[in-house]
Amino acid sequence: MSLRFKKIAVKIGSNVLTRADGTLDITRMSALVDQISQLHKKGVEIVMISSGAVASGRSILGINKKLDVVDQRQLYSAVGQAKLINLYYDLFREHGITVGQILTTKENFSSRRHYLNQRNCMRVMLDNKVIPVVNENDTVSVTELMFTDNDELSGLIASMMDMQALIILSNIDGIYNGNPADTASTVITKIEKGQDVSDFIQSTKSTFGRGGMLTKTTIARKIADEGIDVFIANGKKDNMLLNLLDKKAEVICTQFVASKDEVSSVKKWIAHSEGFAKGEIHVNENAAKALLGEKAVSLLPVGVTGIIGDFEKDDIVRIFDEAGKLLGVGKTQYDSEKAREISGKKNQKPLVHCDYLYLE
Ligand code: GLU
């Protein structure tokens, strides 16, 4: 078998791992573990992002209507994650493979230092042939700073670990060009950069997970633009992973084709940091034009019309044009006080250097 990729992130959704009654589908898990083990033995580096903690906890404890939503999530995930990782641990052990657990929160991506710590942890695991099994730490991650869903988390991980592909396994064959329930609809096999598929996206959420097609598509596009191929495929179908990686096999799924542009590691981090922005920089028309032009340029103080919020040097800031449209995010070279002082002035060092600027 000739493989298409050597480094992949595989996201397994709650709906793939659970049966209709909400219990963990151990047969399915075992089949996925078999496939991942085969790929691992062929030298493919794999990071798994697995949902299913909340669903599994709920099925163990039963629904307690007296608890509010946050309490339920904390309780179910604490119990369910233990069950989930134990199962993975035992199933992989059958193949002589060791897995390790990584529970993370959105805050762990907010500073460059945290980000690099996490990356280092996963790199050490991979270098030592341990498969990282990642999930959001749902027990503590209950604020507004929560990942939209594990699709978002898997995108961050694929980008952070410089993977060649992200495979999002769900219980649907991919993105359809119509209503999936309609027999005339077919799966869109390839989506190129700039291709708009929003008309085809169903807004319904999945039964057991938090995700939906809308976040999957948004994340997939962003990650593909960073040079990583993204696949949305049906994880309930036998041998899906092996077939997807086999150059010769034909698989029905949706691929977001990776852009050829190189994106640096820092830029990748900044691209996913918008949620942590500490302030805003507003720029005039000339500066906006220069930023959006063909050439990579830095944001100079001369084009700045306003600074909003208090921030430190190296914080992430959002950049807006005159009409209030978000142009991008960047890492600032000055704190907000200094930035205000030099706004509109000529011959100053860049406020955001082009190496630390990510435009939408
Ligand atoms: N982290 C959640 C869990 O393991 C799943 C989030 C999602 O559905 O995307 O239960």
Tab-separated table of C-alpha atoms and ligand atoms in Angstrom:
chain	number	residue	atom	x	y	z
A	1	MET	CA	0.000	0.000	0.000
A	2	SER	CA	1.451	3.324	-1.007
A	3	LEU	CA	0.560	6.071	1.440
A	4	ARG	CA	-0.551	9.585	0.634
A	5	PHE	CA	0.563	11.131	3.925
A	6	LYS	CA	3.169	10.519	6.627
A	7	LYS	CA	1.784	12.894	9.279
A	8	ILE	CA	-1.913	13.069	10.059
A	9	ALA	CA	-4.340	14.317	12.679
A	10	VAL	CA	-7.476	12.207	13.013
A	11	LYS	CA	-10.554	13.653	14.688
A	12	ILE	CA	-13.137	11.150	15.807
A	13	GLY	CA	-16.548	12.620	16.550
A	14	SER	CA	-18.924	11.552	19.316
A	15	ASN	CA	-21.379	10.264	16.731
A	16	VAL	CA	-18.812	7.843	15.353
A	17	LEU	CA	-18.029	6.458	18.793
A	18	THR	CA	-21.529	6.100	20.162
A	19	ARG	CA	-24.471	3.893	19.323
A	20	ALA	CA	-27.982	5.245	18.858
A	21	ASP	CA	-28.685	4.646	22.586
A	22	GLY	CA	-25.666	6.797	23.583
A	23	THR	CA	-23.379	3.998	24.793
A	24	LEU	CA	-19.822	3.719	23.482
A	25	ASP	CA	-19.623	1.628	20.316
A	26	ILE	CA	-16.676	-0.547	21.293
A	27	THR	CA	-16.729	-2.510	18.033
A	28	ARG	CA	-16.334	0.729	16.058
A	29	MET	CA	-13.612	2.003	18.389
A	30	SER	CA	-11.765	-1.260	18.053
A	31	ALA	CA	-11.981	-1.131	14.242
A	32	LEU	CA	-10.621	2.416	14.208
A	33	VAL	CA	-7.820	1.445	16.578
A	34	ASP	CA	-6.928	-1.447	14.224
A	35	GLN	CA	-6.610	0.932	11.300
A	36	ILE	CA	-4.628	3.533	13.242
A	37	SER	CA	-2.322	0.777	14.517
A	38	GLN	CA	-1.648	-0.424	10.991
A	39	LEU	CA	-0.788	3.092	9.863
A	40	HIS	CA	1.366	3.669	12.948
A	41	LYS	CA	3.306	0.491	12.181
A	42	LYS	CA	3.896	1.744	8.650
A	43	GLY	CA	5.566	4.821	10.151
A	44	VAL	CA	2.704	7.320	9.868
A	45	GLU	CA	2.761	9.919	12.656
A	46	ILE	CA	-0.740	10.172	14.095
A	47	VAL	CA	-2.337	12.498	16.603
A	48	MET	CA	-5.868	11.528	17.583
A	49	ILE	CA	-8.452	14.048	18.712
A	50	SER	CA	-11.272	12.055	20.214
A	51	SER	CA	-14.631	13.295	21.438
A	52	GLY	CA	-17.004	11.077	23.337
A	53	ALA	CA	-16.204	11.949	26.962
A	54	VAL	CA	-19.500	13.654	27.712
A	55	ALA	CA	-21.543	11.114	25.745
A	56	SER	CA	-19.850	8.202	27.472
A	57	GLY	CA	-20.221	9.723	30.973
A	58	ARG	CA	-23.876	10.415	30.300
A	59	SER	CA	-24.473	6.811	29.326
A	60	ILE	CA	-22.701	5.542	32.448
A	61	LEU	CA	-24.452	7.809	34.942
A	62	GLY	CA	-27.764	8.357	33.199
A	63	ILE	CA	-29.261	11.798	32.756
A	64	ASN	CA	-29.681	13.734	35.990
A	65	LYS	CA	-32.271	16.393	35.302
A	66	LYS	CA	-31.594	18.148	38.619
A	67	LEU	CA	-28.165	19.291	37.415
A	68	ASP	CA	-27.705	22.362	35.276
A	69	VAL	CA	-25.963	22.149	31.911
A	70	VAL	CA	-22.525	23.096	33.228
A	71	ASP	CA	-22.671	20.625	36.143
A	72	GLN	CA	-23.791	17.875	33.800
A	73	ARG	CA	-20.947	18.539	31.400
A	74	GLN	CA	-18.386	18.551	34.214
A	75	LEU	CA	-19.704	15.397	35.807
A	76	TYR	CA	-20.164	13.415	32.611
A	77	SER	CA	-16.816	14.392	31.143
A	78	ALA	CA	-14.913	13.561	34.357
A	79	VAL	CA	-16.337	10.053	34.374
A	80	GLY	CA	-16.585	9.562	30.613
A	81	GLN	CA	-13.041	10.683	29.771
A	82	ALA	CA	-11.627	8.108	32.192
A	83	LYS	CA	-13.645	5.396	30.516
A	84	LEU	CA	-12.715	6.603	27.028
A	85	ILE	CA	-8.963	6.759	27.567
A	86	ASN	CA	-8.986	3.419	29.386
A	87	LEU	CA	-10.638	1.814	26.413
A	88	TYR	CA	-8.196	3.353	23.950
A	89	TYR	CA	-5.313	2.355	26.190
A	90	ASP	CA	-6.411	-1.280	26.313
A	91	LEU	CA	-7.332	-1.509	22.632
A	92	PHE	CA	-3.975	-0.104	21.491
A	93	ARG	CA	-2.145	-2.316	23.982
A	94	GLU	CA	-3.440	-5.331	21.999
A	95	HIS	CA	-1.326	-4.012	19.124
A	96	GLY	CA	1.677	-3.313	21.349
A	97	ILE	CA	1.155	0.458	20.991
A	98	THR	CA	1.120	2.983	23.829
A	99	VAL	CA	-1.178	5.979	23.920
A	100	GLY	CA	-1.019	9.052	26.141
A	101	GLN	CA	-3.751	11.464	27.134
A	102	ILE	CA	-3.701	15.206	26.508
A	103	LEU	CA	-6.504	17.299	27.914
A	104	THR	CA	-6.367	20.907	26.886
A	105	THR	CA	-8.290	24.167	26.985
A	106	LYS	CA	-8.471	27.131	24.666
A	107	GLU	CA	-6.364	29.180	27.077
A	108	ASN	CA	-3.474	26.810	26.416
A	109	PHE	CA	-3.278	28.242	22.922
A	110	SER	CA	-3.427	31.871	24.017
A	111	SER	CA	0.218	32.648	24.670
A	112	ARG	CA	3.081	31.603	22.482
A	113	ARG	CA	4.792	30.006	25.489
A	114	HIS	CA	1.831	27.771	26.352
A	115	TYR	CA	1.431	26.932	22.704
A	116	LEU	CA	5.065	25.851	22.380
A	117	ASN	CA	4.850	23.838	25.625
A	118	GLN	CA	1.928	21.878	24.267
A	119	ARG	CA	3.601	21.391	20.931
A	120	ASN	CA	6.725	20.139	22.633
A	121	CYS	CA	4.729	17.666	24.715
A	122	MET	CA	3.138	16.133	21.629
A	123	ARG	CA	6.407	16.133	19.719
A	124	VAL	CA	8.128	14.210	22.531
A	125	MET	CA	5.285	11.699	22.544
A	126	LEU	CA	5.433	11.196	18.771
A	127	ASP	CA	9.219	10.907	18.792
A	128	ASN	CA	8.829	8.159	21.387
A	129	LYS	CA	6.178	6.344	19.347
A	130	VAL	CA	3.387	7.201	21.760
A	131	ILE	CA	0.101	8.194	20.130
A	132	PRO	CA	-1.384	11.362	21.680
A	133	VAL	CA	-5.124	11.144	22.298
A	134	VAL	CA	-6.351	14.711	22.683
A	135	ASN	CA	-9.634	16.060	24.006
A	136	GLU	CA	-10.805	19.316	25.471
A	137	ASN	CA	-10.610	19.340	29.259
A	138	ASP	CA	-14.368	19.572	29.568
A	139	THR	CA	-14.208	19.376	33.376
A	140	VAL	CA	-12.741	22.866	33.665
A	141	SER	CA	-13.492	24.316	30.257
A	142	VAL	CA	-16.949	25.697	30.894
A	143	THR	CA	-16.571	29.411	30.286
A	144	GLU	CA	-17.070	31.401	27.119
A	145	LEU	CA	-13.465	30.521	26.325
A	146	MET	CA	-14.452	27.021	25.310
A	147	PHE	CA	-13.722	25.530	21.895
A	148	THR	CA	-16.748	25.723	19.616
A	149	ASP	CA	-16.313	21.954	19.347
A	150	ASN	CA	-13.627	19.357	18.807
A	151	ASP	CA	-13.496	20.214	15.097
A	152	GLU	CA	-12.005	23.554	16.071
A	153	LEU	CA	-9.609	21.853	18.479
A	154	SER	CA	-8.517	19.333	15.834
A	155	GLY	CA	-7.776	22.168	13.410
A	156	LEU	CA	-5.533	23.854	15.959
A	157	ILE	CA	-3.712	20.609	16.674
A	158	ALA	CA	-3.180	19.779	12.981
A	159	SER	CA	-1.837	23.259	12.392
A	160	MET	CA	0.327	23.287	15.518
A	161	MET	CA	1.876	19.895	14.741
A	162	ASP	CA	2.506	20.728	11.058
A	163	MET	CA	0.481	17.770	9.882
A	164	GLN	CA	0.022	17.058	6.176
A	165	ALA	CA	-3.605	16.121	6.584
A	166	LEU	CA	-6.489	16.459	9.007
A	167	ILE	CA	-9.135	13.767	8.756
A	168	ILE	CA	-12.434	14.616	10.413
A	169	LEU	CA	-14.399	11.430	10.931
A	170	SER	CA	-18.107	11.974	11.317
A	171	ASN	CA	-21.243	9.930	10.634
A	172	ILE	CA	-21.828	11.504	7.224
A	173	ASP	CA	-20.000	10.865	3.919
A	174	GLY	CA	-18.981	14.496	3.432
A	175	ILE	CA	-20.563	17.724	2.215
A	176	TYR	CA	-23.456	17.137	-0.169
A	177	ASN	CA	-24.535	19.393	-3.022
A	178	GLY	CA	-28.071	19.319	-1.652
A	179	ASN	CA	-30.000	17.831	1.241
A	180	PRO	CA	-28.197	14.598	2.268
A	181	ALA	CA	-31.576	12.909	2.730
A	182	ASP	CA	-32.409	13.569	-0.916
A	183	THR	CA	-31.243	10.667	-3.128
A	184	ALA	CA	-30.372	13.067	-5.967
A	185	SER	CA	-27.709	14.778	-3.783
A	186	THR	CA	-24.103	13.699	-4.137
A	187	VAL	CA	-20.983	14.321	-2.091
A	188	ILE	CA	-18.754	17.170	-3.273
A	189	THR	CA	-15.426	15.385	-3.535
A	190	LYS	CA	-13.063	18.370	-3.823
A	191	ILE	CA	-13.349	21.913	-2.605
A	192	GLU	CA	-10.672	24.290	-3.895
A	193	LYS	CA	-9.432	27.514	-2.304
A	194	GLY	CA	-11.986	30.308	-2.683
A	195	GLN	CA	-14.837	27.957	-3.659
A	196	ASP	CA	-18.010	28.931	-1.818
A	197	VAL	CA	-20.043	26.002	-0.544
A	198	SER	CA	-22.084	27.846	2.081
A	199	ASP	CA	-25.329	27.178	0.168
A	200	PHE	CA	-24.891	23.455	0.733
A	201	ILE	CA	-24.197	23.486	4.439
A	202	GLN	CA	-26.920	22.111	6.661
A	203	SER	CA	-27.128	23.985	9.936
A	204	THR	CA	-28.304	21.004	12.000
A	205	LYS	CA	-26.026	19.924	14.840
A	206	SER	CA	-24.904	16.389	15.471
A	207	THR	CA	-26.838	14.335	18.040
A	208	PHE	CA	-24.142	13.605	20.608
A	209	GLY	CA	-21.397	16.106	19.817
A	210	ARG	CA	-21.381	19.892	19.818
A	211	GLY	CA	-20.220	20.255	16.234
A	212	GLY	CA	-22.064	20.778	13.000
A	213	MET	CA	-21.228	21.045	9.311
A	214	LEU	CA	-20.858	24.809	9.517
A	215	THR	CA	-17.931	24.777	11.937
A	216	LYS	CA	-16.425	21.800	10.125
A	217	THR	CA	-16.422	23.751	6.866
A	218	THR	CA	-15.079	26.962	8.380
A	219	ILE	CA	-12.270	25.153	10.160
A	220	ALA	CA	-11.520	22.949	7.156
A	221	ARG	CA	-11.122	25.967	4.867
A	222	LYS	CA	-8.850	27.783	7.298
A	223	ILE	CA	-6.632	24.755	7.831
A	224	ALA	CA	-6.481	23.959	4.101
A	225	ASP	CA	-5.385	27.561	3.475
A	226	GLU	CA	-2.454	26.868	5.789
A	227	GLY	CA	-1.300	24.078	3.486
A	228	ILE	CA	-2.942	21.077	5.168
A	229	ASP	CA	-5.351	18.802	3.257
A	230	VAL	CA	-8.585	18.368	5.183
A	231	PHE	CA	-11.005	15.474	4.680
A	232	ILE	CA	-14.517	15.120	6.033
A	233	ALA	CA	-15.319	11.435	5.881
A	234	ASN	CA	-17.617	8.800	7.315
A	235	GLY	CA	-15.894	7.088	10.252
A	236	LYS	CA	-18.678	4.536	10.530
A	237	LYS	CA	-17.664	2.997	7.203
A	238	ASP	CA	-15.281	0.072	7.368
A	239	ASN	CA	-11.629	0.749	6.617
A	240	MET	CA	-12.247	4.434	5.949
A	241	LEU	CA	-8.882	5.577	7.305
A	242	LEU	CA	-6.846	2.952	5.476
A	243	ASN	CA	-8.656	3.667	2.222
A	244	LEU	CA	-8.238	7.406	2.631
A	245	LEU	CA	-4.503	7.081	3.015
A	246	ASP	CA	-4.116	4.540	0.222
A	247	LYS	CA	-3.095	6.344	-2.962
A	248	LYS	CA	-4.858	3.746	-5.093
A	249	ALA	CA	-8.176	3.479	-3.255
A	250	GLU	CA	-11.231	5.488	-4.270
A	251	VAL	CA	-13.140	6.910	-1.313
A	252	ILE	CA	-16.290	8.965	-1.122
A	253	CYS	CA	-15.566	11.965	1.077
A	254	THR	CA	-15.020	15.712	0.854
A	255	GLN	CA	-11.487	17.021	0.527
A	256	PHE	CA	-10.590	20.654	1.136
A	257	VAL	CA	-7.566	20.961	-1.101
A	258	ALA	CA	-4.485	22.349	0.658
A	259	SER	CA	-3.174	25.664	-0.550
A	260	LYS	CA	0.376	25.574	-1.904
A	261	ASP	CA	1.461	28.677	0.021
A	262	GLU	CA	3.921	28.177	2.849
A	263	VAL	CA	2.727	29.478	6.215
A	264	SER	CA	5.235	29.944	9.030
A	265	SER	CA	4.688	28.421	12.455
A	266	VAL	CA	4.189	31.818	14.120
A	267	LYS	CA	1.654	32.844	11.502
A	268	LYS	CA	-0.271	29.629	12.064
A	269	TRP	CA	-0.482	30.382	15.749
A	270	ILE	CA	-1.602	33.959	15.098
A	271	ALA	CA	-4.199	32.717	12.592
A	272	HIS	CA	-5.946	30.845	15.394
A	273	SER	CA	-5.514	33.492	18.072
A	274	GLU	CA	-8.277	35.934	17.201
A	275	GLY	CA	-10.283	34.855	20.235
A	276	PHE	CA	-7.474	36.027	22.527
A	277	ALA	CA	-7.073	39.500	21.050
A	278	LYS	CA	-6.511	42.153	23.719
A	279	GLY	CA	-7.148	45.273	21.663
A	280	GLU	CA	-8.013	46.805	18.326
A	281	ILE	CA	-6.073	48.812	15.788
A	282	HIS	CA	-8.072	50.855	13.285
A	283	VAL	CA	-6.384	51.891	10.062
A	284	ASN	CA	-7.124	54.315	7.211
A	285	GLU	CA	-7.916	53.413	3.610
A	286	ASN	CA	-4.320	53.617	2.378
A	287	ALA	CA	-3.038	51.310	5.080
A	288	ALA	CA	-5.881	48.844	4.462
A	289	LYS	CA	-5.081	48.821	0.734
A	290	ALA	CA	-1.393	48.239	1.384
A	291	LEU	CA	-2.131	45.385	3.805
A	292	LEU	CA	-4.503	43.647	1.418
A	293	GLY	CA	-2.221	44.130	-1.609
A	294	GLU	CA	-0.103	41.459	-3.263
A	295	LYS	CA	3.094	42.264	-1.363
A	296	ALA	CA	3.611	41.299	2.280
A	297	VAL	CA	3.796	44.586	4.186
A	298	SER	CA	3.988	45.531	7.839
A	299	LEU	CA	1.437	47.765	9.536
A	300	LEU	CA	3.051	51.167	10.045
A	301	PRO	CA	1.873	53.691	12.652
A	302	VAL	CA	1.319	56.339	9.975
A	303	GLY	CA	-1.867	54.643	8.737
A	304	VAL	CA	-3.330	54.090	12.201
A	305	THR	CA	-6.429	56.122	13.081
A	306	GLY	CA	-7.327	54.599	16.425
A	307	ILE	CA	-6.231	52.250	19.190
A	308	ILE	CA	-8.864	50.601	21.374
A	309	GLY	CA	-8.230	48.711	24.599
A	310	ASP	CA	-5.181	48.182	26.780
A	311	PHE	CA	-2.540	45.758	25.642
A	312	GLU	CA	1.067	44.862	26.231
A	313	LYS	CA	3.852	44.439	23.686
A	314	ASP	CA	3.551	40.979	21.990
A	315	ASP	CA	-0.202	40.718	22.682
A	316	ILE	CA	-2.554	39.742	19.878
A	317	VAL	CA	-4.608	42.600	18.418
A	318	ARG	CA	-7.374	42.774	15.824
A	319	ILE	CA	-6.973	45.094	12.856
A	320	PHE	CA	-9.979	46.896	11.338
A	321	ASP	CA	-10.494	49.134	8.318
A	322	GLU	CA	-12.386	52.462	8.302
A	323	ALA	CA	-15.711	50.734	7.755
A	324	GLY	CA	-15.141	48.558	10.826
A	325	LYS	CA	-14.424	45.419	8.808
A	326	LEU	CA	-11.961	42.970	10.388
A	327	LEU	CA	-8.844	42.795	8.211
A	328	GLY	CA	-6.840	40.386	10.306
A	329	VAL	CA	-4.924	39.768	13.509
A	330	GLY	CA	-1.336	40.345	14.488
A	331	LYS	CA	1.176	40.447	17.312
A	332	THR	CA	1.880	44.026	18.336
A	333	GLN	CA	5.375	45.426	18.727
A	334	TYR	CA	4.296	48.145	21.178
A	335	ASP	CA	2.020	48.388	24.191
A	336	SER	CA	-1.209	50.363	23.774
A	337	GLU	CA	0.159	53.520	25.397
A	338	LYS	CA	3.123	53.743	23.044
A	339	ALA	CA	0.923	52.730	20.102
A	340	ARG	CA	-1.413	55.681	20.812
A	341	GLU	CA	1.551	58.033	21.061
A	342	ILE	CA	2.936	57.143	17.632
A	343	SER	CA	-0.381	56.655	15.800
A	344	GLY	CA	-0.529	58.718	12.613
A	345	LYS	CA	3.189	59.535	12.799
A	346	LYS	CA	5.632	58.949	9.961
A	347	ASN	CA	9.022	57.239	10.080
A	348	GLN	CA	8.238	54.886	12.934
A	349	LYS	CA	9.018	51.199	13.267
A	350	PRO	CA	6.085	48.884	12.331
A	351	LEU	CA	3.306	48.456	14.859
A	352	VAL	CA	2.724	44.921	13.553
A	353	HIS	CA	5.518	43.323	11.560
A	354	CYS	CA	4.438	41.394	8.454
A	355	ASP	CA	5.911	38.170	9.855
A	356	TYR	CA	3.456	38.467	12.732
A	357	LEU	CA	0.419	39.467	10.730
A	358	TYR	CA	-2.379	37.196	9.603
A	359	LEU	CA	-4.914	38.669	7.229
A	360	GLU	CA	-8.409	37.210	6.909
B	1	GLU	N1	-15.116	17.345	24.198
B	1	GLU	C1	-16.428	16.806	24.040
B	1	GLU	C2	-16.447	15.342	24.510
B	1	GLU	O1	-15.460	14.687	24.494
B	1	GLU	C3	-16.915	16.805	22.612
B	1	GLU	C4	-16.984	18.140	21.939
B	1	GLU	C5	-17.593	17.981	20.546
B	1	GLU	O2	-18.647	17.380	20.433
B	1	GLU	O3	-17.022	18.436	19.562
B	1	GLU	O4	-17.468	14.856	24.879
